[in-house]
């Protein structure tokens, strides 16, 4: 930007106490209200963090080297920054804020670093996993709205690990997607497929995030689960997962993803299910009724929650495009 075209507010003699207000002044010319608000709060909290901890230069350089290493290990199939966000509890916090759910709808959880965009579309009743060592599992689910009506033609992205606790993208010999698929709900809002019973597994801990967990004396394990992502125009985007009850890591998930409403039991197919879905009696069975929320319902709830939360913090805001910005009137 040509400096002659803008009038930059003059900086004062910079000190520990006034550096924050000077940065705010320099940033005040931003015309995007939401971006300006985000940067104003980010700078405030970063500067307060440095002042409250009396951050040393060596510590800050250690932090910068850590973030550099996080970026350097990222690849198309490994997103270490998502992993860092997950283990700090930030991913689940942002999802809960951005996608609030009414009590009667399905809650969201973390996306995780192993979702891909190359999963193949699969018809009802096909097998998602081809791992011969996994325990075969029949999954039968329904999709409804808040009024109990079935939702047809929802795009459903599903993925899980193999029986060793590894996703397909973690295998050096990966040739094609496995343990993942895309499905569509039918006219009754139903979808069903064959998979394997999920197992617990460690998140990647051979990189900088793993070193951080070790320093904090935290384990890297996630409880057994299967991921689901739902997309349909007019409905709020839902990223969620189902977790197996009584898993050894159910209450200590490394990425804070477990919610009580998403904990399920693995049942066994009775005679009716066995006949309908062509599996033997006693076959492992997972059932769940998902409830989606409309975009309008989520937007209204998000705006209301934002106003309530920021009022409690003494921040006077207005909602613009569904997001809070300072209310200066």
mmCIF file of C-alpha atoms in Angstrom:
data_model
loop_
_atom_site.group_PDB
_atom_site.id
_atom_site.type_symbol
_atom_site.label_atom_id
_atom_site.label_comp_id
_atom_site.label_asym_id
_atom_site.label_seq_id
_atom_site.Cartn_x
_atom_site.Cartn_y
_atom_site.Cartn_z
ATOM 1 C CA UNK A 1 0.000 0.000 0.000
ATOM 2 C CA UNK A 2 1.223 3.487 -0.853
ATOM 3 C CA UNK A 3 1.890 5.219 2.513
ATOM 4 C CA UNK A 4 0.920 8.561 0.958
ATOM 5 C CA UNK A 5 -2.629 7.302 0.425
ATOM 6 C CA UNK A 6 -3.395 6.618 4.087
ATOM 7 C CA UNK A 7 -2.984 8.600 7.263
ATOM 8 C CA UNK A 8 -1.228 6.304 9.719
ATOM 9 C CA UNK A 9 -1.876 7.217 13.372
ATOM 10 C CA UNK A 10 1.411 8.341 14.955
ATOM 11 C CA UNK A 11 2.954 5.939 17.448
ATOM 12 C CA UNK A 12 3.830 7.094 20.937
ATOM 13 C CA UNK A 13 7.106 6.433 22.730
ATOM 14 C CA UNK A 14 6.785 2.643 23.024
ATOM 15 C CA UNK A 15 6.821 0.959 26.430
ATOM 16 C CA UNK A 16 5.719 -2.349 27.956
ATOM 17 C CA UNK A 17 2.529 -0.649 29.092
ATOM 18 C CA UNK A 18 1.515 1.173 25.893
ATOM 19 C CA UNK A 19 2.668 -1.143 23.078
ATOM 20 C CA UNK A 20 -0.777 -2.788 22.898
ATOM 21 C CA UNK A 21 -2.704 0.458 22.356
ATOM 22 C CA UNK A 22 -0.160 1.492 19.721
ATOM 23 C CA UNK A 23 -0.668 -1.719 17.768
ATOM 24 C CA UNK A 24 -4.429 -1.216 18.005
ATOM 25 C CA UNK A 25 -4.042 2.313 16.644
ATOM 26 C CA UNK A 26 -1.977 1.147 13.663
ATOM 27 C CA UNK A 27 -4.514 -1.607 12.927
ATOM 28 C CA UNK A 28 -7.521 0.696 13.312
ATOM 29 C CA UNK A 29 -7.615 1.607 9.599
ATOM 30 C CA UNK A 30 -8.790 -1.891 8.640
ATOM 31 C CA UNK A 31 -12.140 -1.571 6.841
ATOM 32 C CA UNK A 32 -13.247 -5.133 7.615
ATOM 33 C CA UNK A 33 -15.007 -4.809 10.974
ATOM 34 C CA UNK A 34 -14.783 -8.489 11.820
ATOM 35 C CA UNK A 35 -11.079 -8.787 10.922
ATOM 36 C CA UNK A 36 -10.272 -5.637 12.884
ATOM 37 C CA UNK A 37 -12.133 -7.002 15.923
ATOM 38 C CA UNK A 38 -10.363 -10.387 15.707
ATOM 39 C CA UNK A 39 -6.926 -8.750 15.461
ATOM 40 C CA UNK A 40 -7.730 -6.340 18.295
ATOM 41 C CA UNK A 41 -8.606 -9.243 20.615
ATOM 42 C CA UNK A 42 -5.731 -11.406 19.365
ATOM 43 C CA UNK A 43 -3.153 -8.687 19.991
ATOM 44 C CA UNK A 44 -4.679 -7.909 23.401
ATOM 45 C CA UNK A 45 -4.491 -11.529 24.569
ATOM 46 C CA UNK A 46 -1.044 -12.166 23.075
ATOM 47 C CA UNK A 47 0.389 -9.090 24.747
ATOM 48 C CA UNK A 48 -1.316 -9.891 28.049
ATOM 49 C CA UNK A 49 0.075 -13.431 27.815
ATOM 50 C CA UNK A 50 3.607 -12.069 27.410
ATOM 51 C CA UNK A 51 3.168 -9.613 30.285
ATOM 52 C CA UNK A 52 1.501 -12.120 32.629
ATOM 53 C CA UNK A 53 4.146 -14.807 32.065
ATOM 54 C CA UNK A 54 7.040 -12.299 31.831
ATOM 55 C CA UNK A 55 7.970 -14.174 28.676
ATOM 56 C CA UNK A 56 11.707 -14.376 28.036
ATOM 57 C CA UNK A 57 13.355 -13.985 24.630
ATOM 58 C CA UNK A 58 14.677 -17.545 24.826
ATOM 59 C CA UNK A 59 11.202 -18.890 25.590
ATOM 60 C CA UNK A 60 9.672 -16.941 22.714
ATOM 61 C CA UNK A 61 12.324 -18.248 20.312
ATOM 62 C CA UNK A 62 11.612 -21.782 21.559
ATOM 63 C CA UNK A 63 7.953 -21.188 20.760
ATOM 64 C CA UNK A 64 8.760 -19.852 17.297
ATOM 65 C CA UNK A 65 11.029 -22.836 16.550
ATOM 66 C CA UNK A 66 8.241 -25.164 17.717
ATOM 67 C CA UNK A 67 5.718 -23.532 15.359
ATOM 68 C CA UNK A 68 8.265 -23.687 12.530
ATOM 69 C CA UNK A 69 8.722 -27.421 13.120
ATOM 70 C CA UNK A 70 4.951 -27.913 13.146
ATOM 71 C CA UNK A 71 4.741 -26.303 9.712
ATOM 72 C CA UNK A 72 7.716 -28.194 8.317
ATOM 73 C CA UNK A 73 6.238 -31.620 9.126
ATOM 74 C CA UNK A 74 2.885 -30.848 7.455
ATOM 75 C CA UNK A 75 2.108 -32.691 4.221
ATOM 76 C CA UNK A 76 -0.980 -33.333 2.084
ATOM 77 C CA UNK A 77 -1.832 -36.306 4.312
ATOM 78 C CA UNK A 78 -0.522 -35.032 7.660
ATOM 79 C CA UNK A 79 -1.759 -31.739 9.097
ATOM 80 C CA UNK A 80 0.282 -31.123 12.245
ATOM 81 C CA UNK A 81 -1.357 -27.735 12.833
ATOM 82 C CA UNK A 82 -4.775 -29.391 13.061
ATOM 83 C CA UNK A 83 -3.215 -31.868 15.476
ATOM 84 C CA UNK A 84 -1.826 -29.014 17.576
ATOM 85 C CA UNK A 85 -5.212 -27.301 17.590
ATOM 86 C CA UNK A 86 -6.797 -30.613 18.634
ATOM 87 C CA UNK A 87 -4.500 -31.379 21.583
ATOM 88 C CA UNK A 88 -4.879 -27.826 22.917
ATOM 89 C CA UNK A 89 -8.675 -28.214 22.954
ATOM 90 C CA UNK A 90 -9.057 -25.368 20.467
ATOM 91 C CA UNK A 91 -10.605 -27.440 17.667
ATOM 92 C CA UNK A 92 -13.472 -28.700 19.815
ATOM 93 C CA UNK A 93 -13.997 -25.211 21.289
ATOM 94 C CA UNK A 94 -14.240 -23.536 17.870
ATOM 95 C CA UNK A 95 -16.596 -26.217 16.556
ATOM 96 C CA UNK A 96 -18.852 -25.868 19.611
ATOM 97 C CA UNK A 97 -18.984 -22.082 19.199
ATOM 98 C CA UNK A 98 -19.460 -22.066 15.427
ATOM 99 C CA UNK A 99 -21.909 -24.979 15.270
ATOM 100 C CA UNK A 100 -24.057 -24.794 18.429
ATOM 101 C CA UNK A 101 -26.658 -27.537 18.673
ATOM 102 C CA UNK A 102 -30.114 -27.571 20.254
ATOM 103 C CA UNK A 103 -30.423 -30.199 22.973
ATOM 104 C CA UNK A 104 -32.361 -32.611 20.744
ATOM 105 C CA UNK A 105 -29.857 -32.600 17.853
ATOM 106 C CA UNK A 106 -26.593 -34.440 17.245
ATOM 107 C CA UNK A 107 -23.523 -32.755 18.697
ATOM 108 C CA UNK A 108 -20.381 -32.125 16.690
ATOM 109 C CA UNK A 109 -16.808 -33.028 17.501
ATOM 110 C CA UNK A 110 -13.305 -32.670 16.042
ATOM 111 C CA UNK A 111 -12.567 -33.325 12.370
ATOM 112 C CA UNK A 112 -9.117 -34.707 13.124
ATOM 113 C CA UNK A 113 -6.107 -34.628 10.776
ATOM 114 C CA UNK A 114 -6.944 -37.700 8.654
ATOM 115 C CA UNK A 115 -9.986 -36.713 6.617
ATOM 116 C CA UNK A 116 -9.338 -36.849 2.865
ATOM 117 C CA UNK A 117 -11.246 -35.772 -0.233
ATOM 118 C CA UNK A 118 -10.652 -38.910 -2.295
ATOM 119 C CA UNK A 119 -13.146 -41.294 -0.695
ATOM 120 C CA UNK A 120 -15.266 -43.215 -3.173
ATOM 121 C CA UNK A 121 -19.072 -43.042 -3.204
ATOM 122 C CA UNK A 122 -20.602 -46.290 -1.988
ATOM 123 C CA UNK A 123 -24.082 -47.786 -2.264
ATOM 124 C CA UNK A 124 -26.076 -48.906 0.767
ATOM 125 C CA UNK A 125 -24.902 -52.265 2.084
ATOM 126 C CA UNK A 126 -21.395 -52.171 0.637
ATOM 127 C CA UNK A 127 -18.221 -52.644 2.666
ATOM 128 C CA UNK A 128 -16.165 -49.594 3.605
ATOM 129 C CA UNK A 129 -13.232 -51.503 5.088
ATOM 130 C CA UNK A 130 -11.344 -54.392 3.493
ATOM 131 C CA UNK A 131 -9.181 -55.233 6.512
ATOM 132 C CA UNK A 132 -9.392 -59.026 6.992
ATOM 133 C CA UNK A 133 -8.168 -58.728 10.589
ATOM 134 C CA UNK A 134 -10.922 -56.353 11.738
ATOM 135 C CA UNK A 135 -14.084 -57.519 13.512
ATOM 136 C CA UNK A 136 -16.914 -57.188 10.935
ATOM 137 C CA UNK A 137 -19.466 -54.549 11.932
ATOM 138 C CA UNK A 138 -22.871 -53.685 10.501
ATOM 139 C CA UNK A 139 -23.711 -49.968 10.792
ATOM 140 C CA UNK A 140 -27.363 -48.898 10.416
ATOM 141 C CA UNK A 141 -28.221 -45.221 10.881
ATOM 142 C CA UNK A 142 -31.031 -42.761 10.283
ATOM 143 C CA UNK A 143 -31.107 -39.030 9.552
ATOM 144 C CA UNK A 144 -33.897 -36.761 10.816
ATOM 145 C CA UNK A 145 -34.536 -33.053 11.301
ATOM 146 C CA UNK A 146 -35.657 -31.493 14.592
ATOM 147 C CA UNK A 147 -39.283 -32.263 13.715
ATOM 148 C CA UNK A 148 -38.506 -35.945 13.217
ATOM 149 C CA UNK A 149 -38.810 -35.891 9.429
ATOM 150 C CA UNK A 150 -36.388 -38.045 7.401
ATOM 151 C CA UNK A 151 -33.774 -36.160 5.370
ATOM 152 C CA UNK A 152 -33.068 -37.582 1.926
ATOM 153 C CA UNK A 153 -29.913 -37.309 -0.187
ATOM 154 C CA UNK A 154 -27.552 -36.059 2.506
ATOM 155 C CA UNK A 155 -23.887 -36.486 1.566
ATOM 156 C CA UNK A 156 -22.302 -38.550 4.330
ATOM 157 C CA UNK A 157 -18.518 -38.767 4.596
ATOM 158 C CA UNK A 158 -17.388 -41.683 6.819
ATOM 159 C CA UNK A 159 -13.894 -42.787 7.852
ATOM 160 C CA UNK A 160 -12.161 -44.992 10.446
ATOM 161 C CA UNK A 161 -8.847 -46.756 11.100
ATOM 162 C CA UNK A 162 -7.934 -50.332 10.289
ATOM 163 C CA UNK A 163 -7.659 -52.996 12.988
ATOM 164 C CA UNK A 164 -4.139 -51.831 13.904
ATOM 165 C CA UNK A 165 -5.332 -48.291 14.622
ATOM 166 C CA UNK A 166 -3.906 -46.728 11.453
ATOM 167 C CA UNK A 167 -5.744 -44.697 8.823
ATOM 168 C CA UNK A 168 -5.105 -45.617 5.204
ATOM 169 C CA UNK A 169 -3.125 -42.402 4.624
ATOM 170 C CA UNK A 170 -0.630 -43.522 7.278
ATOM 171 C CA UNK A 171 0.415 -46.513 5.196
ATOM 172 C CA UNK A 172 3.401 -46.046 2.906
ATOM 173 C CA UNK A 173 1.933 -48.530 0.399
ATOM 174 C CA UNK A 174 -1.450 -46.781 0.100
ATOM 175 C CA UNK A 175 -2.784 -47.196 -3.437
ATOM 176 C CA UNK A 176 -6.434 -46.235 -2.976
ATOM 177 C CA UNK A 177 -8.813 -45.167 -0.202
ATOM 178 C CA UNK A 178 -9.823 -47.778 2.364
ATOM 179 C CA UNK A 179 -11.686 -47.483 5.628
ATOM 180 C CA UNK A 180 -13.500 -44.465 4.228
ATOM 181 C CA UNK A 181 -16.413 -43.774 1.897
ATOM 182 C CA UNK A 182 -19.154 -41.364 0.877
ATOM 183 C CA UNK A 183 -22.814 -42.373 1.079
ATOM 184 C CA UNK A 184 -26.214 -40.778 0.471
ATOM 185 C CA UNK A 185 -29.252 -41.140 2.716
ATOM 186 C CA UNK A 186 -32.311 -42.712 1.087
ATOM 187 C CA UNK A 187 -35.910 -41.449 0.972
ATOM 188 C CA UNK A 188 -36.447 -42.676 4.542
ATOM 189 C CA UNK A 189 -33.317 -40.912 5.774
ATOM 190 C CA UNK A 190 -31.541 -44.255 6.207
ATOM 191 C CA UNK A 191 -28.011 -45.358 5.350
ATOM 192 C CA UNK A 192 -26.241 -48.598 6.190
ATOM 193 C CA UNK A 193 -22.938 -50.227 5.395
ATOM 194 C CA UNK A 194 -20.356 -52.764 6.518
ATOM 195 C CA UNK A 195 -17.222 -51.671 8.389
ATOM 196 C CA UNK A 196 -15.033 -53.023 11.177
ATOM 197 C CA UNK A 197 -15.400 -52.409 14.894
ATOM 198 C CA UNK A 198 -13.290 -49.328 15.754
ATOM 199 C CA UNK A 199 -10.192 -49.690 17.929
ATOM 200 C CA UNK A 200 -8.250 -47.146 20.019
ATOM 201 C CA UNK A 201 -5.120 -45.659 18.499
ATOM 202 C CA UNK A 202 -2.434 -43.021 19.131
ATOM 203 C CA UNK A 203 -2.403 -39.749 17.243
ATOM 204 C CA UNK A 204 0.916 -39.170 15.432
ATOM 205 C CA UNK A 205 3.412 -38.448 18.212
ATOM 206 C CA UNK A 206 6.708 -38.621 16.347
ATOM 207 C CA UNK A 207 6.666 -34.889 15.622
ATOM 208 C CA UNK A 208 6.624 -31.612 17.557
ATOM 209 C CA UNK A 209 3.075 -32.135 18.886
ATOM 210 C CA UNK A 210 4.086 -35.540 20.232
ATOM 211 C CA UNK A 211 7.107 -33.984 21.954
ATOM 212 C CA UNK A 212 4.807 -31.406 23.547
ATOM 213 C CA UNK A 213 2.491 -34.134 24.860
ATOM 214 C CA UNK A 214 5.470 -35.956 26.368
ATOM 215 C CA UNK A 215 6.622 -32.766 28.101
ATOM 216 C CA UNK A 216 3.124 -32.379 29.549
ATOM 217 C CA UNK A 217 3.074 -36.052 30.659
ATOM 218 C CA UNK A 218 0.032 -36.707 28.459
ATOM 219 C CA UNK A 219 -0.644 -39.860 26.463
ATOM 220 C CA UNK A 220 -1.370 -39.618 22.699
ATOM 221 C CA UNK A 221 -4.293 -42.069 22.544
ATOM 222 C CA UNK A 222 -7.794 -41.626 21.172
ATOM 223 C CA UNK A 223 -10.677 -43.905 22.153
ATOM 224 C CA UNK A 224 -12.281 -46.207 19.589
ATOM 225 C CA UNK A 225 -14.490 -44.205 17.234
ATOM 226 C CA UNK A 226 -15.859 -43.748 13.729
ATOM 227 C CA UNK A 227 -16.037 -40.346 11.983
ATOM 228 C CA UNK A 228 -19.100 -38.940 10.183
ATOM 229 C CA UNK A 229 -19.555 -35.692 8.253
ATOM 230 C CA UNK A 230 -22.945 -34.567 6.905
ATOM 231 C CA UNK A 231 -23.571 -32.052 4.120
ATOM 232 C CA UNK A 232 -26.815 -30.913 2.518
ATOM 233 C CA UNK A 233 -27.873 -27.482 1.312
ATOM 234 C CA UNK A 234 -29.981 -25.719 3.909
ATOM 235 C CA UNK A 235 -28.585 -27.739 6.824
ATOM 236 C CA UNK A 236 -25.756 -26.848 9.172
ATOM 237 C CA UNK A 237 -22.539 -28.675 8.316
ATOM 238 C CA UNK A 238 -22.054 -31.427 10.913
ATOM 239 C CA UNK A 239 -18.717 -33.063 11.727
ATOM 240 C CA UNK A 240 -19.117 -35.689 14.410
ATOM 241 C CA UNK A 241 -18.042 -39.167 15.551
ATOM 242 C CA UNK A 242 -19.390 -42.099 17.534
ATOM 243 C CA UNK A 243 -17.282 -43.385 20.440
ATOM 244 C CA UNK A 244 -17.447 -46.857 21.948
ATOM 245 C CA UNK A 245 -18.555 -47.046 25.566
ATOM 246 C CA UNK A 246 -16.061 -48.288 28.191
ATOM 247 C CA UNK A 247 -13.064 -47.741 25.942
ATOM 248 C CA UNK A 248 -9.921 -47.344 28.109
ATOM 249 C CA UNK A 249 -9.417 -43.811 26.747
ATOM 250 C CA UNK A 250 -13.058 -42.693 26.840
ATOM 251 C CA UNK A 251 -12.366 -40.156 29.608
ATOM 252 C CA UNK A 252 -8.862 -39.093 28.531
ATOM 253 C CA UNK A 253 -9.091 -38.528 24.765
ATOM 254 C CA UNK A 254 -5.900 -36.791 23.610
ATOM 255 C CA UNK A 255 -7.918 -34.360 21.476
ATOM 256 C CA UNK A 256 -10.927 -33.790 23.800
ATOM 257 C CA UNK A 257 -13.430 -35.105 21.241
ATOM 258 C CA UNK A 258 -15.674 -37.316 23.387
ATOM 259 C CA UNK A 259 -19.140 -36.067 24.352
ATOM 260 C CA UNK A 260 -21.610 -38.145 26.357
ATOM 261 C CA UNK A 261 -24.283 -37.988 23.646
ATOM 262 C CA UNK A 262 -21.857 -39.518 21.141
ATOM 263 C CA UNK A 263 -20.897 -42.556 23.256
ATOM 264 C CA UNK A 264 -22.529 -45.734 21.951
ATOM 265 C CA UNK A 265 -22.694 -49.457 22.612
ATOM 266 C CA UNK A 266 -21.881 -52.160 20.098
ATOM 267 C CA UNK A 267 -24.868 -54.484 20.008
ATOM 268 C CA UNK A 268 -25.559 -57.805 18.306
ATOM 269 C CA UNK A 269 -27.863 -58.435 15.375
ATOM 270 C CA UNK A 270 -31.072 -60.216 16.345
ATOM 271 C CA UNK A 271 -33.110 -62.416 13.989
ATOM 272 C CA UNK A 272 -34.962 -59.490 12.339
ATOM 273 C CA UNK A 273 -31.821 -57.424 11.694
ATOM 274 C CA UNK A 274 -29.924 -60.521 10.573
ATOM 275 C CA UNK A 275 -32.569 -61.373 7.992
ATOM 276 C CA UNK A 276 -33.081 -57.808 6.763
ATOM 277 C CA UNK A 277 -29.382 -56.994 6.313
ATOM 278 C CA UNK A 278 -28.121 -60.478 5.435
ATOM 279 C CA UNK A 279 -25.746 -60.979 8.359
ATOM 280 C CA UNK A 280 -25.553 -63.870 10.821
ATOM 281 C CA UNK A 281 -27.341 -63.582 14.158
ATOM 282 C CA UNK A 282 -24.975 -62.190 16.778
ATOM 283 C CA UNK A 283 -23.103 -60.104 14.201
ATOM 284 C CA UNK A 284 -21.657 -56.882 15.719
ATOM 285 C CA UNK A 285 -24.119 -54.027 15.213
ATOM 286 C CA UNK A 286 -23.872 -50.244 15.550
ATOM 287 C CA UNK A 287 -27.048 -48.158 15.270
ATOM 288 C CA UNK A 288 -27.541 -44.429 15.713
ATOM 289 C CA UNK A 289 -30.185 -41.827 14.919
ATOM 290 C CA UNK A 290 -28.567 -38.594 13.730
ATOM 291 C CA UNK A 291 -30.517 -35.329 13.977
ATOM 292 C CA UNK A 292 -29.487 -32.413 11.743
ATOM 293 C CA UNK A 293 -30.227 -28.724 12.284
ATOM 294 C CA UNK A 294 -31.017 -26.177 9.580
ATOM 295 C CA UNK A 295 -28.548 -23.397 8.777
ATOM 296 C CA UNK A 296 -31.135 -20.831 9.887
ATOM 297 C CA UNK A 297 -31.600 -22.539 13.273
ATOM 298 C CA UNK A 298 -27.854 -22.697 13.843
ATOM 299 C CA UNK A 299 -27.302 -19.088 12.750
ATOM 300 C CA UNK A 300 -29.955 -17.837 15.154
ATOM 301 C CA UNK A 301 -28.558 -19.894 18.039
ATOM 302 C CA UNK A 302 -24.965 -18.834 17.284
ATOM 303 C CA UNK A 303 -25.907 -15.146 17.265
ATOM 304 C CA UNK A 304 -27.854 -15.486 20.522
ATOM 305 C CA UNK A 305 -25.010 -17.367 22.223
ATOM 306 C CA UNK A 306 -22.484 -14.767 21.027
ATOM 307 C CA UNK A 307 -24.480 -11.897 22.495
ATOM 308 C CA UNK A 308 -24.928 -13.671 25.839
ATOM 309 C CA UNK A 309 -21.270 -14.706 26.136
ATOM 310 C CA UNK A 310 -19.836 -11.320 25.168
ATOM 311 C CA UNK A 311 -22.297 -9.416 27.351
ATOM 312 C CA UNK A 312 -20.932 -11.426 30.296
ATOM 313 C CA UNK A 313 -17.429 -10.262 29.340
ATOM 314 C CA UNK A 314 -18.581 -6.652 29.214
ATOM 315 C CA UNK A 315 -18.169 -6.432 25.454
ATOM 316 C CA UNK A 316 -20.858 -4.451 23.642
ATOM 317 C CA UNK A 317 -21.300 -6.080 20.245
ATOM 318 C CA UNK A 318 -23.698 -6.318 17.337
ATOM 319 C CA UNK A 319 -24.137 -9.267 14.981
ATOM 320 C CA UNK A 320 -23.064 -8.764 11.363
ATOM 321 C CA UNK A 321 -23.355 -11.698 8.935
ATOM 322 C CA UNK A 322 -23.884 -13.970 11.909
ATOM 323 C CA UNK A 323 -20.661 -12.913 13.683
ATOM 324 C CA UNK A 324 -20.049 -10.359 16.457
ATOM 325 C CA UNK A 325 -18.323 -7.034 15.846
ATOM 326 C CA UNK A 326 -17.965 -4.084 18.256
ATOM 327 C CA UNK A 327 -21.109 -1.971 18.612
ATOM 328 C CA UNK A 328 -19.768 1.577 18.667
ATOM 329 C CA UNK A 329 -23.128 3.369 18.415
#
